[in-house]
PDB file of C-alpha atoms in Angstrom:
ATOM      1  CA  UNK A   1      42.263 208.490 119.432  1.00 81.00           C
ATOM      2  CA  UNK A   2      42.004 209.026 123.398  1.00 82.00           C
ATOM      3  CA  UNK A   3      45.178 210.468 124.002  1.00 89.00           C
ATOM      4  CA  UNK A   4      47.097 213.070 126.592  1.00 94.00           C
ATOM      5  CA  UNK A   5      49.896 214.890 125.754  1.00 95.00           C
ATOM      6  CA  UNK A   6      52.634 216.400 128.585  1.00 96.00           C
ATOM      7  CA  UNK A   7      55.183 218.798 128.159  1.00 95.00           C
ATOM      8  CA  UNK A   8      57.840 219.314 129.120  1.00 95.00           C
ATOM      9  CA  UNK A   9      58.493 215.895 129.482  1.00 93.00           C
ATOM     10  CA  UNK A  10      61.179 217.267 132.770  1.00 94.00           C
ATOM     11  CA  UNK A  11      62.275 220.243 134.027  1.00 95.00           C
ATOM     12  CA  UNK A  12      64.939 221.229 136.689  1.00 97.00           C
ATOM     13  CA  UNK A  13      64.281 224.575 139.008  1.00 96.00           C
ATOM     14  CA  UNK A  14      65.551 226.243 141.781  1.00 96.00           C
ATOM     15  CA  UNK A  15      63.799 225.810 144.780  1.00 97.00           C
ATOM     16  CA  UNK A  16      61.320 229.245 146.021  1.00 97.00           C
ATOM     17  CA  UNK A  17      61.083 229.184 142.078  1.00 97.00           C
ATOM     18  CA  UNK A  18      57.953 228.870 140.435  1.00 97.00           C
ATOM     19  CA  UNK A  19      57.041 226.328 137.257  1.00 97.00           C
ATOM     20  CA  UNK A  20      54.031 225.421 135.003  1.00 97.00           C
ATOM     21  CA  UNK A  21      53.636 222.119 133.979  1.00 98.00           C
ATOM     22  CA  UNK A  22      51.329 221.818 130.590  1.00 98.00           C
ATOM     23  CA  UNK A  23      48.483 218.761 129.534  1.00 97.00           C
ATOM     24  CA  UNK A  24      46.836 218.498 126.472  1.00 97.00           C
ATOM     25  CA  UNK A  25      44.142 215.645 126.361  1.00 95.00           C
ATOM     26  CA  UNK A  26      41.834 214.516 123.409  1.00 94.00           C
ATOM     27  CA  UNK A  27      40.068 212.162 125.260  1.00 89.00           C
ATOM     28  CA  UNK A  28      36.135 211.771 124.053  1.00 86.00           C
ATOM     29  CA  UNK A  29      33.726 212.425 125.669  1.00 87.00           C
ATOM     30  CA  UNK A  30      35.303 214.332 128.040  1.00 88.00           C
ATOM     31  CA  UNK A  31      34.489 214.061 131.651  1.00 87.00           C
ATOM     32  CA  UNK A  32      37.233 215.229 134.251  1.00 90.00           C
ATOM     33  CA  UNK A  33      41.062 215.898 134.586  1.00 93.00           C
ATOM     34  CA  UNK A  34      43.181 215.253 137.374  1.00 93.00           C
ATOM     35  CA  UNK A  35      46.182 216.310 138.363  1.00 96.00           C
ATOM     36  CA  UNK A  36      48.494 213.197 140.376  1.00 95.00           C
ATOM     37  CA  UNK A  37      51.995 213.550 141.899  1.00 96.00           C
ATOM     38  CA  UNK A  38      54.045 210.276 141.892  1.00 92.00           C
ATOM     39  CA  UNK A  39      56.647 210.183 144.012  1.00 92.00           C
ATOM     40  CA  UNK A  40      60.038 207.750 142.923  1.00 86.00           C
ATOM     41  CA  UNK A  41      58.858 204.049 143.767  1.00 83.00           C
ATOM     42  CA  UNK A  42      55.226 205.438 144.909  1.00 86.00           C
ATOM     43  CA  UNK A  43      51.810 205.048 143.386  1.00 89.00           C
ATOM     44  CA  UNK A  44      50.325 208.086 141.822  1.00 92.00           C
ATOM     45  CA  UNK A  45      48.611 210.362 144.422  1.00 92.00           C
ATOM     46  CA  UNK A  46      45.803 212.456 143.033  1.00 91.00           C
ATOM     47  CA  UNK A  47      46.810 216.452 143.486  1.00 93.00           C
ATOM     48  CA  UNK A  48      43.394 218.185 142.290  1.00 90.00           C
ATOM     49  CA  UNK A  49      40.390 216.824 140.159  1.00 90.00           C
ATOM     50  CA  UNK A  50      38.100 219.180 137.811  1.00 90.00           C
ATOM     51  CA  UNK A  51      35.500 218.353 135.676  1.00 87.00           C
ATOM     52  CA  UNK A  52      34.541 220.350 132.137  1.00 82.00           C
ATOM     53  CA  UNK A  53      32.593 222.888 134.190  1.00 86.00           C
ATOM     54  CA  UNK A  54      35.479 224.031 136.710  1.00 88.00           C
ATOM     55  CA  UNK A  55      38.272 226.508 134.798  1.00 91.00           C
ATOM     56  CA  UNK A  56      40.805 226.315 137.927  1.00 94.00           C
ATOM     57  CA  UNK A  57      41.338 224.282 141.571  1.00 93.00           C
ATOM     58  CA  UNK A  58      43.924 225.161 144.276  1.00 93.00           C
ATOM     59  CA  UNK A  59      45.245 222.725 146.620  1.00 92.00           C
ATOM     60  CA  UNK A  60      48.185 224.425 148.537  1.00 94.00           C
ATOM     61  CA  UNK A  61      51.251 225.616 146.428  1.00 96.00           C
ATOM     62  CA  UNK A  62      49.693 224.040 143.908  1.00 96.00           C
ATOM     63  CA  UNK A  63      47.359 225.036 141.036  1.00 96.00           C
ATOM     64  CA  UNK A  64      45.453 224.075 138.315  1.00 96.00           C
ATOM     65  CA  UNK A  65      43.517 225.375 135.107  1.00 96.00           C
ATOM     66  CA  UNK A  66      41.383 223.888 132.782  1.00 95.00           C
ATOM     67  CA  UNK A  67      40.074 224.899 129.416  1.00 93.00           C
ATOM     68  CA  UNK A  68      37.474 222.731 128.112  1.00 90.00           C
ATOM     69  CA  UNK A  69      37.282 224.589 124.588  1.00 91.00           C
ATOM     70  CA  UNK A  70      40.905 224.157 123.901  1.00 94.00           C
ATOM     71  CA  UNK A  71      41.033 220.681 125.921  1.00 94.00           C
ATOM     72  CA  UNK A  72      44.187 222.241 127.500  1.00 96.00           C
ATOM     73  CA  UNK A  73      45.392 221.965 131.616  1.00 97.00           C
ATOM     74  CA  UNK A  74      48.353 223.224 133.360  1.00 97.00           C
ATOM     75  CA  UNK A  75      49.605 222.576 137.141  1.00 97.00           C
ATOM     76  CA  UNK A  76      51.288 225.489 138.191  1.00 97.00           C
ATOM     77  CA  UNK A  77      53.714 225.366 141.482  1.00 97.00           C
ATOM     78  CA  UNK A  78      54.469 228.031 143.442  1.00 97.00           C
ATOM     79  CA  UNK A  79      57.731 228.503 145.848  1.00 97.00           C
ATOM     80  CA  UNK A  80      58.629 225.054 144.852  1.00 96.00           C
ATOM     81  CA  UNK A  81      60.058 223.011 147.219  1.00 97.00           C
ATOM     82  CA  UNK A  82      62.926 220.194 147.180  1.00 97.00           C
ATOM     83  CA  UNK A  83      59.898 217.830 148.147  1.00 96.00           C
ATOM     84  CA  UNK A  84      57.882 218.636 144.847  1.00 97.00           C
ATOM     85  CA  UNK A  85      60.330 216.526 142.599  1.00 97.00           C
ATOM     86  CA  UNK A  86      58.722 213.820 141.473  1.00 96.00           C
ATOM     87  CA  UNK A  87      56.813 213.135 138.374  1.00 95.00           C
ATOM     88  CA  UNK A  88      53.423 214.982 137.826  1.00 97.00           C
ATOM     89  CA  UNK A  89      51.147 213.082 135.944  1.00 96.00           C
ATOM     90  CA  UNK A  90      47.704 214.613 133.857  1.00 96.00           C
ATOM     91  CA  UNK A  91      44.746 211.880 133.773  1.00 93.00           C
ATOM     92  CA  UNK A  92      41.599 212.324 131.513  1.00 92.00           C
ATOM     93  CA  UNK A  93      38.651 210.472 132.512  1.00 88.00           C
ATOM     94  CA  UNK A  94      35.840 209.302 129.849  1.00 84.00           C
ATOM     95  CA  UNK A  95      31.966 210.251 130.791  1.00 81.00           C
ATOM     96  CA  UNK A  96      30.567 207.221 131.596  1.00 69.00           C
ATOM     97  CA  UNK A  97      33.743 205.106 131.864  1.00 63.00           C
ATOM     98  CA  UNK A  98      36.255 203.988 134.519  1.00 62.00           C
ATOM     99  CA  UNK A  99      39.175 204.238 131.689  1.00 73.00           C
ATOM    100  CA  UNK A 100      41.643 206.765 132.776  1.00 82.00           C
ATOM    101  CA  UNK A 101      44.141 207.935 130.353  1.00 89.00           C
ATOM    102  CA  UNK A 102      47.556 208.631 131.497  1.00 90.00           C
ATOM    103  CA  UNK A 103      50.294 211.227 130.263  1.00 93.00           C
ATOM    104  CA  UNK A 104      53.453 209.917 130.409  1.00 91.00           C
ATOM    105  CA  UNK A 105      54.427 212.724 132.870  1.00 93.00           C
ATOM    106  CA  UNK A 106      56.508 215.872 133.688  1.00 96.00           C
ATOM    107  CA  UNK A 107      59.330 214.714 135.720  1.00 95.00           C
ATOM    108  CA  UNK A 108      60.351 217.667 138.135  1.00 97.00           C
ATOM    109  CA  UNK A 109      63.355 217.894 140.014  1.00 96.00           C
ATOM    110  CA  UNK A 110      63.867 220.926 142.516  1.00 97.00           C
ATOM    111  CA  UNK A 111      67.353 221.698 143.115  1.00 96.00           C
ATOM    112  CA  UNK A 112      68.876 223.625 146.353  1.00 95.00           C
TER     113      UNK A 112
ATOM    114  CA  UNK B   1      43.386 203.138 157.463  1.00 55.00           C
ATOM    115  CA  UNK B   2      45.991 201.376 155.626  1.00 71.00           C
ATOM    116  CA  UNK B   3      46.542 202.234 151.653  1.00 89.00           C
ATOM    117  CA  UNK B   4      46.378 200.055 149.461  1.00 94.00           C
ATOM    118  CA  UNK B   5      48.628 197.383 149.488  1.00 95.00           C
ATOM    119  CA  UNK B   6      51.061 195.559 146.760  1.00 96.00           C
ATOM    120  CA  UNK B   7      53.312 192.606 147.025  1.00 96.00           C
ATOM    121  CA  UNK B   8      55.710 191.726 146.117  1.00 96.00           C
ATOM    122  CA  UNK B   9      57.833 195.410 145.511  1.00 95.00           C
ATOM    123  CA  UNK B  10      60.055 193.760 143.573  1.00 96.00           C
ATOM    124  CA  UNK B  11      59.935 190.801 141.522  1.00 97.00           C
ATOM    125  CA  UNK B  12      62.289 188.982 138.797  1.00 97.00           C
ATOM    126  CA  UNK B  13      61.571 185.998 137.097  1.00 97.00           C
ATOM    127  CA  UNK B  14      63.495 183.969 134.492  1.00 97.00           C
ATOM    128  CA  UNK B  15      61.828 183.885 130.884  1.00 97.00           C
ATOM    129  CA  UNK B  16      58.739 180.996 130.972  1.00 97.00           C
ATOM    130  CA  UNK B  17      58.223 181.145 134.607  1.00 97.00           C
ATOM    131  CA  UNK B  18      54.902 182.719 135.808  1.00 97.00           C
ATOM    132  CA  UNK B  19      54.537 185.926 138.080  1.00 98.00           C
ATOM    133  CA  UNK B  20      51.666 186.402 140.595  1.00 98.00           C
ATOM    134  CA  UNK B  21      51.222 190.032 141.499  1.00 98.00           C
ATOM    135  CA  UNK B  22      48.652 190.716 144.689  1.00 98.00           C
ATOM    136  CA  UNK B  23      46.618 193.761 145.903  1.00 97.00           C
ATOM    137  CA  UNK B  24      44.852 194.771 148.753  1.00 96.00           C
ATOM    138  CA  UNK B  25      42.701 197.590 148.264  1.00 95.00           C
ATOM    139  CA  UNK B  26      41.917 199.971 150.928  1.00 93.00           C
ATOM    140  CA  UNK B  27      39.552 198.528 153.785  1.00 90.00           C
ATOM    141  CA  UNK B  28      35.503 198.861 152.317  1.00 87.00           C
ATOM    142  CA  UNK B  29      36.887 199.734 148.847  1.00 89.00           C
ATOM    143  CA  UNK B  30      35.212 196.650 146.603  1.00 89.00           C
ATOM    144  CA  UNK B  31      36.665 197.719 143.532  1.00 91.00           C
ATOM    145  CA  UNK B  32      40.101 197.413 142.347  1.00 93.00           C
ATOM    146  CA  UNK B  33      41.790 197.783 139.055  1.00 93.00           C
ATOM    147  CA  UNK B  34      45.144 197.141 137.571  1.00 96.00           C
ATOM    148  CA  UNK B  35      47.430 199.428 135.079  1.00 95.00           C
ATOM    149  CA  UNK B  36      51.118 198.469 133.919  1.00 96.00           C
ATOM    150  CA  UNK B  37      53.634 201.186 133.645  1.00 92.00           C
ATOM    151  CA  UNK B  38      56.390 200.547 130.915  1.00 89.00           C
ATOM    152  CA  UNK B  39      60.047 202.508 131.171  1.00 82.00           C
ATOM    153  CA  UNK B  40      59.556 206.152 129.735  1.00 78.00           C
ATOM    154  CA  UNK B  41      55.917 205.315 129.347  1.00 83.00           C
ATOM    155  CA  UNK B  42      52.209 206.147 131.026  1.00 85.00           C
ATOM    156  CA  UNK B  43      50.260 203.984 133.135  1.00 89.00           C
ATOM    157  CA  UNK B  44      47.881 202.016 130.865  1.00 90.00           C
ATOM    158  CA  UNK B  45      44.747 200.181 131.846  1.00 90.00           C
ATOM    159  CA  UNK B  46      44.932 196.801 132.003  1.00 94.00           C
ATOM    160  CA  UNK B  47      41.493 195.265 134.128  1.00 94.00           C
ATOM    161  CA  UNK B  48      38.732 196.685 136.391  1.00 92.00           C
ATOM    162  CA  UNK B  49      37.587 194.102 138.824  1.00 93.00           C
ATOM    163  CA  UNK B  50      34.908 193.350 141.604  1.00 91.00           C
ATOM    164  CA  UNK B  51      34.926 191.122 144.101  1.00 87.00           C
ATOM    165  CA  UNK B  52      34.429 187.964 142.626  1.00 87.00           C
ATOM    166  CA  UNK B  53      33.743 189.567 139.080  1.00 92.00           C
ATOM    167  CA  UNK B  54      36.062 191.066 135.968  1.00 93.00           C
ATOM    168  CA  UNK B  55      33.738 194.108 135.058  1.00 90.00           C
ATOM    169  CA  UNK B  56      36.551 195.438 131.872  1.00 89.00           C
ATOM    170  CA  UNK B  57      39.142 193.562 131.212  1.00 91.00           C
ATOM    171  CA  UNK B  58      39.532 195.230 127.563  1.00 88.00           C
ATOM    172  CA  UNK B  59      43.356 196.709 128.610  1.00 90.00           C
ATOM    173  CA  UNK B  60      44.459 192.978 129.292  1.00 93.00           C
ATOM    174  CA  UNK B  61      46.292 191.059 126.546  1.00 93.00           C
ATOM    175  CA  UNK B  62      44.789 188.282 124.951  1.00 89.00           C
ATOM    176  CA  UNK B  63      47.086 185.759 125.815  1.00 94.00           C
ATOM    177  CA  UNK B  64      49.242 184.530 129.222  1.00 97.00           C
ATOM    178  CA  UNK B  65      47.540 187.379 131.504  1.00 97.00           C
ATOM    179  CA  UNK B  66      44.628 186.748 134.228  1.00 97.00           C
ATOM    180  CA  UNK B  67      43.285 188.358 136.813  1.00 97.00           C
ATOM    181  CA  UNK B  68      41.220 187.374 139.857  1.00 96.00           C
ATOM    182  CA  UNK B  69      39.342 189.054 142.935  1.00 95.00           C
ATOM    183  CA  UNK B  70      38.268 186.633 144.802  1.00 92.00           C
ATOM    184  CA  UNK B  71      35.568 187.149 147.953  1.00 89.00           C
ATOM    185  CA  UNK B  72      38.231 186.752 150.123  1.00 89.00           C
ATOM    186  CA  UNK B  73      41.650 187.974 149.596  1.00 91.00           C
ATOM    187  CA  UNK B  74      43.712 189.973 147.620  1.00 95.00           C
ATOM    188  CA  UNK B  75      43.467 190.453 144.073  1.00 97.00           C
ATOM    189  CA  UNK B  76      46.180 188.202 142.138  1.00 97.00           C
ATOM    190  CA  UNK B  77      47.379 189.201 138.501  1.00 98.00           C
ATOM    191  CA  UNK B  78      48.924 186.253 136.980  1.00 98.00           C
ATOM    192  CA  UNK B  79      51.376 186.595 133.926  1.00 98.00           C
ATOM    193  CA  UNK B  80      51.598 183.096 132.854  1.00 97.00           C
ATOM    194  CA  UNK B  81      55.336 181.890 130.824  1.00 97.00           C
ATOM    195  CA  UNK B  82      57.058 185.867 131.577  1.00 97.00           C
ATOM    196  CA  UNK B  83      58.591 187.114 128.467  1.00 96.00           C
ATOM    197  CA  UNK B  84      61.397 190.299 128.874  1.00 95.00           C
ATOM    198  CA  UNK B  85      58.704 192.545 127.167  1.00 94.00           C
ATOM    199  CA  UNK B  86      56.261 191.655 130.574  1.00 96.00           C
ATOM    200  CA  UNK B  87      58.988 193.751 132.525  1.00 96.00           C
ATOM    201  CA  UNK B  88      57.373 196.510 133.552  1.00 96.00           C
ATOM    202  CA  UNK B  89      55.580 198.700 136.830  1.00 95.00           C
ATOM    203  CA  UNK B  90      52.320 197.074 137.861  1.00 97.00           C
ATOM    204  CA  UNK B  91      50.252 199.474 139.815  1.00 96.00           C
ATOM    205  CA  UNK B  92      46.707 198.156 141.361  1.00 96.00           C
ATOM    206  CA  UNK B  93      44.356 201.177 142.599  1.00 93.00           C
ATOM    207  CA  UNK B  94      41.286 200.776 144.714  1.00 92.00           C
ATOM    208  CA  UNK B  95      37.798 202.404 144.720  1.00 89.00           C
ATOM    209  CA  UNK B  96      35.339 202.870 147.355  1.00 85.00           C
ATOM    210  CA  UNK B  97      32.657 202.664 144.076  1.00 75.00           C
ATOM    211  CA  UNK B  98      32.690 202.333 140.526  1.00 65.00           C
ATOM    212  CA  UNK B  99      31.223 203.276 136.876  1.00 56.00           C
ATOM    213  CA  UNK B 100      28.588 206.083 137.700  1.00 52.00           C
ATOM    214  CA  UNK B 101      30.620 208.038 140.004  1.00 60.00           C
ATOM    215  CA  UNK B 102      32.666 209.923 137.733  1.00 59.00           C
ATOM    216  CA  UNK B 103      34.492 212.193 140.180  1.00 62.00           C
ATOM    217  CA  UNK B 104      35.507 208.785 142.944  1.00 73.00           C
ATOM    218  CA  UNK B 105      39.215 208.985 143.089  1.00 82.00           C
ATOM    219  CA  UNK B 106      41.696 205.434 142.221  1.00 87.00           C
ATOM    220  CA  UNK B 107      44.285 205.243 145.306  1.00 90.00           C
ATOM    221  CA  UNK B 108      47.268 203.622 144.202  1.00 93.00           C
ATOM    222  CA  UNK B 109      49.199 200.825 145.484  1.00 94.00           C
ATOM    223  CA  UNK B 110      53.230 201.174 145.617  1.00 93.00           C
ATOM    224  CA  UNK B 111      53.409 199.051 142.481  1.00 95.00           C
ATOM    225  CA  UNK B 112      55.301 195.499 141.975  1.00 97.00           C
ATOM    226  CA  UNK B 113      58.328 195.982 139.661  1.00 96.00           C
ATOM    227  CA  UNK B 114      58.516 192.733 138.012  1.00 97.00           C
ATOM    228  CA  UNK B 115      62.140 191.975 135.982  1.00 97.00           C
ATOM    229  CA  UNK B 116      62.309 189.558 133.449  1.00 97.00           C
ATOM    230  CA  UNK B 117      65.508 188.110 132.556  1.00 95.00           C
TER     231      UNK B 117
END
């Protein structure tokens, strides 16, 4: 079954802290994992995209990893700030197919 | 370059009555697709649409739902005779192109939150 898995499902930090949100997808035939940010009341808003090939993208403060063996991500923030809560969302894509599959999210809320 | 567009934000309807959801995509984006957000719960698929054609409509149920993207205009999702379980997040996202280019991003809409009571 075409699944993706998030954990923890939230997390509260201080803010200058640093967190590492976790995605584990078993979606078949694999094809590319993105990272999106969705604000309270927004759309999703893709972060970073990698395919099978790519074990880690940067895009500012934030930072992810992919390992295609182990069909594992993470999104690691650093120096949070009070602007990065939101929920944080992992999407696997199927070669071949416009089907994304959702997590259900990390919900992240940065605290002064 | 406006994002896409949803409207209404907000919508409640009474059990039985019907709800008509619209999105504009993103100006020279052709392809638009709709997913439906439940409380606690991921965005799921519902239909992948073209103008004037529904290319995957295999995330839609079988019954009371429809959706349309016509030449001109938005694209409507109809929920035809609302039941409290249709309450939910409706998100539309637009493409500038479609299967075969794996790596195009979706831009989201804001989302309609229909209410059923």
């Amino acid at each position: 079954k075409n699944q993706v898995e998030q954990s923890p499902q939230s997390l509260i930090i201080l803010e200058g802290k640093n967190c590492t949100l976790q995605c584990n997808y078993t979606v078949s035939p694999f094809s590319n994992l993105r990272w999106y940010k969705q604000d309270t009341g927004r759309g999703p808003v893709s972060l970073t995209i990698m395919t099978f090939s790519e074990n880690t993208k940067s895009n500012g403060r934030y930072t992810a990893t992919l390992d295609a063996d182990t069909k594992q991500s993470s999104l690691h923030i650093t120096a949070s700030q009070l602007s990065d809560s939101a929920s944080y969302i992992c999407v696997a894509r199927q070669t071949g197919a416009n089907n994304l599959f959702f997590g259900t999210g990390t919900r992240l809320t940065v605290i002064p | 370059n406006a994002g896409v567009m949803q409207n209404p934000r907000h919508l409640v309807r009474r059990r039985g009555q019907e709800a008509r959801l619209r999105c504009s995509p993103m100006k020279g984006h052709s392809h638009v697709y709709w997913y439906r957000q439940l409380p606690e719960e991921g965005l799921k698929f519902m239909v992948y649409l073209q103008k004037e054609n529904i290319i995957d409509e295999s995330g839609m149920p079988k019954e009371r739902f429809s959706a349309e993207f016509p030449k001109e205009g938005p694209s409507i999702l109809r929920i035809q005779q609302v039941v409290r379980g249709d309450s939910a997040a409706y998100f539309c996202a637009s493409s500038p192109s479609g299967r075969g280019s794996n790596q195009e991003t979706q831009y989201f809409g804001p989302g309609t939150r229909l209410l059923v009571l």
